[in-house]
PDB file of C-alpha atoms in Angstrom:
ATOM      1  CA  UNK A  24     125.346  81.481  81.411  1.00  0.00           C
ATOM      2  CA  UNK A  25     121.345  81.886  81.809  1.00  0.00           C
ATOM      3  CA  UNK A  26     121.190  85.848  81.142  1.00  0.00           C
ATOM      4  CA  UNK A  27     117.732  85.653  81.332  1.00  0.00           C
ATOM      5  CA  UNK A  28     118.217  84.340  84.798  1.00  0.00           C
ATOM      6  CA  UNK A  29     120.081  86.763  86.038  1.00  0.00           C
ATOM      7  CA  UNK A  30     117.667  89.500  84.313  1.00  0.00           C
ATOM      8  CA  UNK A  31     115.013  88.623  86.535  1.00  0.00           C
ATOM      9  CA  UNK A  32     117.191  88.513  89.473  1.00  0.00           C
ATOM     10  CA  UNK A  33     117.817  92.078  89.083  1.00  0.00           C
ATOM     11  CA  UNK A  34     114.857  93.571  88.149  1.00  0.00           C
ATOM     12  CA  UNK A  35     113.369  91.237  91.492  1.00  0.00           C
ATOM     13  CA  UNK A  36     116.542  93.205  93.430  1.00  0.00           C
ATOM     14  CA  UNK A  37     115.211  96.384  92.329  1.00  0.00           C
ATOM     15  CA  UNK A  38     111.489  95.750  93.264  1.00  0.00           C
ATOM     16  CA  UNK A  39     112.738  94.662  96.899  1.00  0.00           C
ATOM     17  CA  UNK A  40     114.735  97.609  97.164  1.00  0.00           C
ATOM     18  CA  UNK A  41     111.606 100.111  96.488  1.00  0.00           C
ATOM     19  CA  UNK A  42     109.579  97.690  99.419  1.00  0.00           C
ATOM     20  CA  UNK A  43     112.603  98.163 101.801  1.00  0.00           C
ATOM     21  CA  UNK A  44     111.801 102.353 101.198  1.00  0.00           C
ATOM     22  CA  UNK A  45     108.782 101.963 103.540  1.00  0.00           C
ATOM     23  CA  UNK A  46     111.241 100.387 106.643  1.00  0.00           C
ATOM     24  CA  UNK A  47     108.865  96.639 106.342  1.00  0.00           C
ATOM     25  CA  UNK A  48     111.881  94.946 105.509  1.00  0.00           C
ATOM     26  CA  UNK A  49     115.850  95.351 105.993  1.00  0.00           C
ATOM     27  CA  UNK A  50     118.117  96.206 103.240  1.00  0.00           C
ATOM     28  CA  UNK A  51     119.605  92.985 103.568  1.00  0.00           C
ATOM     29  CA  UNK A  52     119.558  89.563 102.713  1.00  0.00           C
ATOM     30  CA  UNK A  53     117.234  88.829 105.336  1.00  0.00           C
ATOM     31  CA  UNK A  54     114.819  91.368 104.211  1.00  0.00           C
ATOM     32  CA  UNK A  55     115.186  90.504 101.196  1.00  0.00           C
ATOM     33  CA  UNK A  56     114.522  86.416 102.134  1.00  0.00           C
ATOM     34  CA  UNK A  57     111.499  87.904 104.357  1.00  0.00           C
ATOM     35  CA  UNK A  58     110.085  89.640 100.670  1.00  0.00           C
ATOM     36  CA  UNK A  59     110.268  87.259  98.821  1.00  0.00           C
ATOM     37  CA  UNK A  60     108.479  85.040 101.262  1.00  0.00           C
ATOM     38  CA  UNK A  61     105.664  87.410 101.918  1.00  0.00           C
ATOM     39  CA  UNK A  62     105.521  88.159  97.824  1.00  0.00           C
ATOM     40  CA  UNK A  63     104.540  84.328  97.420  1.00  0.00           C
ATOM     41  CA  UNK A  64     102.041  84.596  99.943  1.00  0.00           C
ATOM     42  CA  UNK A  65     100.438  87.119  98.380  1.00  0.00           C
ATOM     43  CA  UNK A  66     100.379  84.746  95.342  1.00  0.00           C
ATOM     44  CA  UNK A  67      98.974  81.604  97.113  1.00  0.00           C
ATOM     45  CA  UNK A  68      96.722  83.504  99.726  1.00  0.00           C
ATOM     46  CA  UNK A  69      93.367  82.126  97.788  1.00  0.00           C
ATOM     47  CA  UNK A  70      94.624  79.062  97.956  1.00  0.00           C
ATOM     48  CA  UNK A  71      92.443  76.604 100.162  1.00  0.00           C
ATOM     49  CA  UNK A  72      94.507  75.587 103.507  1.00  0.00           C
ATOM     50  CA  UNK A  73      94.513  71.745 104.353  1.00  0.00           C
ATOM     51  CA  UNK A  74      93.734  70.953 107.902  1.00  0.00           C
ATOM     52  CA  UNK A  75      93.491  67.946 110.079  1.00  0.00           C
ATOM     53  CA  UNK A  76      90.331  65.779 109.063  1.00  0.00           C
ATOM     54  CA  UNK A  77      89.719  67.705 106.320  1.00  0.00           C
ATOM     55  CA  UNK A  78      90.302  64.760 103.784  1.00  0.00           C
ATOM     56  CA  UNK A  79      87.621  62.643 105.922  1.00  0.00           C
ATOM     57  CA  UNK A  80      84.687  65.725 105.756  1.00  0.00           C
ATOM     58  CA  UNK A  81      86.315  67.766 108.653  1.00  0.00           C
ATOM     59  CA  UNK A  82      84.491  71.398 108.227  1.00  0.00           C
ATOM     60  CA  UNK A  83      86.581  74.550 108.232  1.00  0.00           C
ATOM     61  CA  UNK A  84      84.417  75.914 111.542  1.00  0.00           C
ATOM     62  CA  UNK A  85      85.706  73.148 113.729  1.00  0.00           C
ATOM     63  CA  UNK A  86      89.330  73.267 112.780  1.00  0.00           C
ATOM     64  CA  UNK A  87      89.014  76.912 113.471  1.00  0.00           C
ATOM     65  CA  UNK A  88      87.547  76.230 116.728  1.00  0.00           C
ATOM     66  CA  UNK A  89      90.164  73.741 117.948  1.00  0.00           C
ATOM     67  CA  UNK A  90      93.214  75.688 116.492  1.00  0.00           C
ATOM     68  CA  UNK A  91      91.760  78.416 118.769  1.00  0.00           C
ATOM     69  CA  UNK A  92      91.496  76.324 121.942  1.00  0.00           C
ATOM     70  CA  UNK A  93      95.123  75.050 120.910  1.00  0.00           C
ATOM     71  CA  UNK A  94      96.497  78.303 120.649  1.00  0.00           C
ATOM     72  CA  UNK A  95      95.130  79.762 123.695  1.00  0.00           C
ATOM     73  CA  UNK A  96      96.869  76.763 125.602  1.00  0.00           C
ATOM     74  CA  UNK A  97     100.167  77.503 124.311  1.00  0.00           C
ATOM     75  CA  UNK A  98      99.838  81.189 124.934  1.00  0.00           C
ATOM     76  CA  UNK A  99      98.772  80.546 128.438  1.00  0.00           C
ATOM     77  CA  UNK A 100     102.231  78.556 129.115  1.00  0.00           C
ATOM     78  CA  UNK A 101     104.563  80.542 127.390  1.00  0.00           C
ATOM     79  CA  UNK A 102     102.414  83.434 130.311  1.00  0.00           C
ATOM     80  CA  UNK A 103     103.033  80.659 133.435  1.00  0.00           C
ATOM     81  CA  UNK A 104     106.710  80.734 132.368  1.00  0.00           C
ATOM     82  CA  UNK A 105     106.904  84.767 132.284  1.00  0.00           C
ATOM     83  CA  UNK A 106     105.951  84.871 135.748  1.00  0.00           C
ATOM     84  CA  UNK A 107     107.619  81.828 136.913  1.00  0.00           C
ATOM     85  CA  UNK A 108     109.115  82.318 140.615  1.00  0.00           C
ATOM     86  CA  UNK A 109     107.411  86.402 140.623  1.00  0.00           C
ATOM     87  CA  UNK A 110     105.075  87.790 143.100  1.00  0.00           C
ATOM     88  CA  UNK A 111     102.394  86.671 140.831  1.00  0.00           C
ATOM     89  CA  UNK A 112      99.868  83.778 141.826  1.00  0.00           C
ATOM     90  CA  UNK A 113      98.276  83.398 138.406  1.00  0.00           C
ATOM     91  CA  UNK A 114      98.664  85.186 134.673  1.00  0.00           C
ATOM     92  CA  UNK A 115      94.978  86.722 134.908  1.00  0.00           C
ATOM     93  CA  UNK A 116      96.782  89.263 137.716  1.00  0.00           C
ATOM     94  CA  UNK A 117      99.008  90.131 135.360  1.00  0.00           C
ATOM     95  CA  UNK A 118      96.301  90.763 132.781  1.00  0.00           C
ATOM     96  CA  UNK A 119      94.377  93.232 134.969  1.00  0.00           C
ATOM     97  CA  UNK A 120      96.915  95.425 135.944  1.00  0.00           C
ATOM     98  CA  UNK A 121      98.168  95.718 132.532  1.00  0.00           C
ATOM     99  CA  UNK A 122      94.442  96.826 131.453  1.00  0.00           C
ATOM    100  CA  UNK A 123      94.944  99.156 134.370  1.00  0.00           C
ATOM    101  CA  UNK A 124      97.821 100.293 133.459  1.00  0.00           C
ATOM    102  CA  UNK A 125      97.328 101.180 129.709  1.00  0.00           C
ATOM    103  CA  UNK A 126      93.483 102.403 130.223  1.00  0.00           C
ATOM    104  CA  UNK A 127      93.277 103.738 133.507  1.00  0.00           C
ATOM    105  CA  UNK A 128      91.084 103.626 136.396  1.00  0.00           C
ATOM    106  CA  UNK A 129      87.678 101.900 135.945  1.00  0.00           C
ATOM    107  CA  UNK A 130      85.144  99.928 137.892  1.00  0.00           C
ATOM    108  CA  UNK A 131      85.688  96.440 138.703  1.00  0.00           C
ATOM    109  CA  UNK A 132      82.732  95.092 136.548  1.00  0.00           C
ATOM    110  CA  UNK A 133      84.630  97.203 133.537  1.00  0.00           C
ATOM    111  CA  UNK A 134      87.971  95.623 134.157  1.00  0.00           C
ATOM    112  CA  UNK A 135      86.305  92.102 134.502  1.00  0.00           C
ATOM    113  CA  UNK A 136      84.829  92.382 131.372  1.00  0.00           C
ATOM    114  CA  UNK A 137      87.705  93.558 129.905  1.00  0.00           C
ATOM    115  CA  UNK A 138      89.491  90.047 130.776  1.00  0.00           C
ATOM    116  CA  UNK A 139      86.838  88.600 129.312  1.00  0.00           C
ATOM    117  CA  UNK A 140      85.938  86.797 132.481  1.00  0.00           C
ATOM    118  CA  UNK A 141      82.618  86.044 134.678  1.00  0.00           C
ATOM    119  CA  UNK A 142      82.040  88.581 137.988  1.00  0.00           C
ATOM    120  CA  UNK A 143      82.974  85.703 140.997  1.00  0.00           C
ATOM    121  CA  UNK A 144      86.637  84.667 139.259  1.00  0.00           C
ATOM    122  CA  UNK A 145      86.743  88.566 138.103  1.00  0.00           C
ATOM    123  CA  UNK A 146      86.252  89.453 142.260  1.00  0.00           C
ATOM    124  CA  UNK A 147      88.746  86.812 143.163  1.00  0.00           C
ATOM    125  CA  UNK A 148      91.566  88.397 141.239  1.00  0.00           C
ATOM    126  CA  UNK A 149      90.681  91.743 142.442  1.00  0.00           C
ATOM    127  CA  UNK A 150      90.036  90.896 145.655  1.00  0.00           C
ATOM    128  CA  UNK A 151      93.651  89.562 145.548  1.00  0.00           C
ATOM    129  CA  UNK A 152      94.754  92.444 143.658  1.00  0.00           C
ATOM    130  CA  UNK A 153      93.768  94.837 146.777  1.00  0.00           C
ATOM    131  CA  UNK A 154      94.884  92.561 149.187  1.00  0.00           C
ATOM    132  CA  UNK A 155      98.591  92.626 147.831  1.00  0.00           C
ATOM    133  CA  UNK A 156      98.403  96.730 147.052  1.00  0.00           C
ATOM    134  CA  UNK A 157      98.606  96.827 144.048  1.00  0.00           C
ATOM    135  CA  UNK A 158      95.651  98.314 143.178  1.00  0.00           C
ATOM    136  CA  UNK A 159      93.665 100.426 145.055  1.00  0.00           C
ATOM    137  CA  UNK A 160      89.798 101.100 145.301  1.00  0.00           C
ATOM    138  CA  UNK A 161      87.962 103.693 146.042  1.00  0.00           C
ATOM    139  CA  UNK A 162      83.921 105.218 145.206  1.00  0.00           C
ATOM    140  CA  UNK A 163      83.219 106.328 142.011  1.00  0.00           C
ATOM    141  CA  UNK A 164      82.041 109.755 141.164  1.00  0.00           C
ATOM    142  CA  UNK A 165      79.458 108.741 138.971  1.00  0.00           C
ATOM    143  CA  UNK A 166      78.151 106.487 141.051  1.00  0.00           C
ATOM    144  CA  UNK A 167      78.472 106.115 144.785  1.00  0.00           C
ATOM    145  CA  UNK A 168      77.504 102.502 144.995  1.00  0.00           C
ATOM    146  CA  UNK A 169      79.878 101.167 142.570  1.00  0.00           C
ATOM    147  CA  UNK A 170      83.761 101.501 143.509  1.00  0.00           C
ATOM    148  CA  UNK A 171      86.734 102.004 140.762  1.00  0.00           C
ATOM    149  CA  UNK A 172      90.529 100.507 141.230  1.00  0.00           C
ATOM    150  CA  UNK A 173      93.175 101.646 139.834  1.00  0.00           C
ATOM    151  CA  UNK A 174      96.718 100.471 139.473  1.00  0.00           C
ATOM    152  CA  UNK A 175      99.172 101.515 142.923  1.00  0.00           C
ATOM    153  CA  UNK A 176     102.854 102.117 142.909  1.00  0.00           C
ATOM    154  CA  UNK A 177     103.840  99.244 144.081  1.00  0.00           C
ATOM    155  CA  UNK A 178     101.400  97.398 140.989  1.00  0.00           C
ATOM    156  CA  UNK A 179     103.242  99.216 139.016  1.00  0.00           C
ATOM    157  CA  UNK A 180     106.662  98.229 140.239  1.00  0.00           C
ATOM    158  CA  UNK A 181     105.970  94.282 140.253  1.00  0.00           C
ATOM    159  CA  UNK A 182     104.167  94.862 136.769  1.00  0.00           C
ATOM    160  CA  UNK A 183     107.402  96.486 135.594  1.00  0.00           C
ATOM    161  CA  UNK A 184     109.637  93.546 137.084  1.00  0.00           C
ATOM    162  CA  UNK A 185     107.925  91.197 134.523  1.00  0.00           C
ATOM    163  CA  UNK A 186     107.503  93.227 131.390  1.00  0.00           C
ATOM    164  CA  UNK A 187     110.838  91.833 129.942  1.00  0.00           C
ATOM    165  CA  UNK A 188     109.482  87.807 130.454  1.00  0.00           C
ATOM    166  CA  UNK A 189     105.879  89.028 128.969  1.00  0.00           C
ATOM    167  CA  UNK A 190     107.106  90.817 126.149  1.00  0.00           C
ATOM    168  CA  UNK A 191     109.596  87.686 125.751  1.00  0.00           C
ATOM    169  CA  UNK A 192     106.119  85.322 125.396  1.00  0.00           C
ATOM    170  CA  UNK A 193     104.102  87.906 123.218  1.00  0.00           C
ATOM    171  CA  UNK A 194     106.902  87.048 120.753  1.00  0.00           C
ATOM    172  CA  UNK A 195     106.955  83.532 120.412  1.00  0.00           C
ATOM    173  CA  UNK A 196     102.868  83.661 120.635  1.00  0.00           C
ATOM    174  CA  UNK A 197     103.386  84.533 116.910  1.00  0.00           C
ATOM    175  CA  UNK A 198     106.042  81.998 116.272  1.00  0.00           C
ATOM    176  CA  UNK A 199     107.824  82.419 112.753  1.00  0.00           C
ATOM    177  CA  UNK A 200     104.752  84.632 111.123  1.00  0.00           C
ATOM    178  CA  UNK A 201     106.095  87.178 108.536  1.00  0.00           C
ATOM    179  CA  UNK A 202     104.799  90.864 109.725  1.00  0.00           C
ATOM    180  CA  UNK A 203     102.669  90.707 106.840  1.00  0.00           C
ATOM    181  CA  UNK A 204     100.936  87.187 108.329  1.00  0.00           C
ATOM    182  CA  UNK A 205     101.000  89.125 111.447  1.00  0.00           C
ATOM    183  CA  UNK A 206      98.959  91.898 110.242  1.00  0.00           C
ATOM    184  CA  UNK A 207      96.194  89.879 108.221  1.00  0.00           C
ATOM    185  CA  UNK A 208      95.968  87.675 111.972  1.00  0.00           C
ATOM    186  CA  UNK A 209      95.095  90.392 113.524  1.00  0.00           C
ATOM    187  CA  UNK A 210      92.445  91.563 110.841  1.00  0.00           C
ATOM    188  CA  UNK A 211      90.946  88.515 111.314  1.00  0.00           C
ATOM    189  CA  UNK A 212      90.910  88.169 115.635  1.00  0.00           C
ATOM    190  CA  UNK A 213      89.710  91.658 115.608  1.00  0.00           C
ATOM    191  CA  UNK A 214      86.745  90.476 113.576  1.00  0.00           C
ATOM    192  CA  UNK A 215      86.110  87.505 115.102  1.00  0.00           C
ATOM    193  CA  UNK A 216      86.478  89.404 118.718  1.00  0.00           C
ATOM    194  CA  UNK A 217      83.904  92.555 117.394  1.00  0.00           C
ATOM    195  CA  UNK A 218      81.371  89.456 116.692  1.00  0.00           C
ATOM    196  CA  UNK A 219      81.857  87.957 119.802  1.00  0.00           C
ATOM    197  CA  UNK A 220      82.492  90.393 122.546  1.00  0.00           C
ATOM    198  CA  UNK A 221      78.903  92.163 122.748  1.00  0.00           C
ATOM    199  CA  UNK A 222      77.122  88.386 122.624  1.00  0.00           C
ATOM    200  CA  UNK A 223      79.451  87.812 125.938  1.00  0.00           C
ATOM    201  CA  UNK A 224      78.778  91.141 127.387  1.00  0.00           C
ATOM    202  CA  UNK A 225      75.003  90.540 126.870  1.00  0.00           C
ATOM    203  CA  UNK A 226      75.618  87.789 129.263  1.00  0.00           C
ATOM    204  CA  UNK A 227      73.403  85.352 127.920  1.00  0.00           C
ATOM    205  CA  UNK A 228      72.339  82.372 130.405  1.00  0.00           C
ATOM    206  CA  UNK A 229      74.814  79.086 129.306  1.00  0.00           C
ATOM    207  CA  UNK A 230      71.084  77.270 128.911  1.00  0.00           C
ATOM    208  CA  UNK A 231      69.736  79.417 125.878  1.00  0.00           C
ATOM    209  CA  UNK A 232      73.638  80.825 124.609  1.00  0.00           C
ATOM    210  CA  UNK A 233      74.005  78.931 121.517  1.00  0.00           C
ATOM    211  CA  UNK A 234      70.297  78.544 120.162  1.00  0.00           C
ATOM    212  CA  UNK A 235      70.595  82.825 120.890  1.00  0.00           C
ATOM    213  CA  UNK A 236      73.624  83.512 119.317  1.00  0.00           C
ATOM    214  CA  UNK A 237      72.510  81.022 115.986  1.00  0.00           C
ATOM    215  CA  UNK A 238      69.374  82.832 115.952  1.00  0.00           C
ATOM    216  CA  UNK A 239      70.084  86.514 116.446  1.00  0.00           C
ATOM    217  CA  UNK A 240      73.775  86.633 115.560  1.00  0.00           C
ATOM    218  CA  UNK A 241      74.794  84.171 113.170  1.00  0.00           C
ATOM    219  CA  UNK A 242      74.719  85.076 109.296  1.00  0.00           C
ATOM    220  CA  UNK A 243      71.564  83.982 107.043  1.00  0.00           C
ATOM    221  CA  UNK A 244      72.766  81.410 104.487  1.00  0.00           C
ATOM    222  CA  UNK A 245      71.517  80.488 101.318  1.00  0.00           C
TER     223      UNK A 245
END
C-alpha cells in the first residue's frame, strides 16, 4: 500500500477543509472537486493560453477582440430566449428598466449611456418604453429642459415576470467557470470597461475614433 500516497491525501483533505471555513466551497466532494480544480489554476495561471491562429502569428489583441464579439452573441441569445413569447419587443427594454430599477430615476441621455448605446436607438427604446407605461417621464428639477423617467408599476410588474428566465441566462453566460475564474473575469471586464467607457462617452466622431483613442488613450510602448 503507497502510505505516502495516502499521506498527501490527507494532509490535501485537511487544507480543503480550512478553504471550505470561508463558505467558497461545500464540505463535500464537490467542493472539494471544485478546490482542487481552482488550486491547479492557481498553479498554471502564468501559463501562456493557446488560441485560434496563434500557431500561424495570430496576436493576442485580435483573439481578444473576436472572443469578445463571440461572447456578446451568445449572451444576446441566451437574452432573446429569456423573453421569448413576453411583453417584450427586444432585450435592450429589458436592459433599461433594469438600470431603472436598480439606480433610480435619471434622464434619458443618462440611461442611454448607461446601455452603452447612441441617442436615436437610445430614444427608440424609450420612446417605446413610455408608450407601453412602463416608465414614466416627467421635467427634471435641475433642469427644466431636460426630462427624467423612471420605472412605473406596471414596468415593474412585467420586469418581475421575467427575472426568473434572465437570471436563468446570466448563469449559463458564465458556462462551467469556477467562482474563482468568475472573479478574476470580472477583474479583467471591469478594467477593460473603466478604459473604454469615458472614450465612448466622449463621443468621438466614427471618422477620427481610432487614430484618437491610439493617440490619447492607448499605452506608450517601448
Amino acid at each position: 500500500m503507497n502510505y505516502s500516497l495516502i499521506t498527501d491525501v490527507i494532509r490535501l483533505t485537511e487544507s480543503f477543509e480550512l478553504a471550505s471555513q470561508s463558505g467558497s466551497y461545500t464540505a463535500d466532494i464537490n467542493g472539494f472537486r471544485q478546490w482542487i480544480m481552482d488550486t491547479q489554476a492557481g498553479v498554471q495561471e502564468n501559463a501562456e493560453p493557446y488560441w485560434e491562429g496563434k500557431e500561424k502569428g495570430r496576436s493576442p489583441e485580435s483573439a481578444i477582440s473576436t472572443l469578445l464579439v463571440h461572447m456578446n452573441r451568445y449572451a444576446k441569445s441566451y437574452s432573446r430566449s429569456a423573453i421569448y413569447g413576453s411583453e417584450f419587443s427586444t432585450q435592450e427594454e429589458f436592459f433599461y428598466l433594469i438600470n431603472l430599477k436598480a439606480y433610480g430615476a435619471m434622464s434619458k441621455m443618462k440611461l442611454i449611456r448607461k446601455n452603452i448605446q447612441d441617442k436615436p436607438t437610445g430614444m427608440q427604446i424609450i420612446n417605446r418604453l413610455l408608450n407601453n407605461g412602463w416608465i414614466a417621464q416627467q421635467p427634471s428639477s435641475e433642469d427644466r429642459r431636460s426630462k427624467v423617467v423612471d420605472i412605473t408599476p406596471k414596468g415593474e410588474q412585467v420586469l418581475q415576470q421575467q427575472m426568473g428566465q434572465i437570471r436563468q441566462a446570466t448563469q449559463v453566460v458564465s458556462g462551467d467557470l469556477s467562482r474563482q475564474e468568475k472573479m478574476e473575469l470580472i477583474r479583467l471586464l471591469n478594467r477593460l470597461d473603466h478604459f473604454h467607457k469615458p472614450i465612448f462617452e466622449a463621443g468621438i466622431e466614427s471618422a477620427a475614433l481610432l487614430e484618437r483613442v491610439t493617440h490619447d488613450f492607448m499605452p506608450t510602448r517601448n
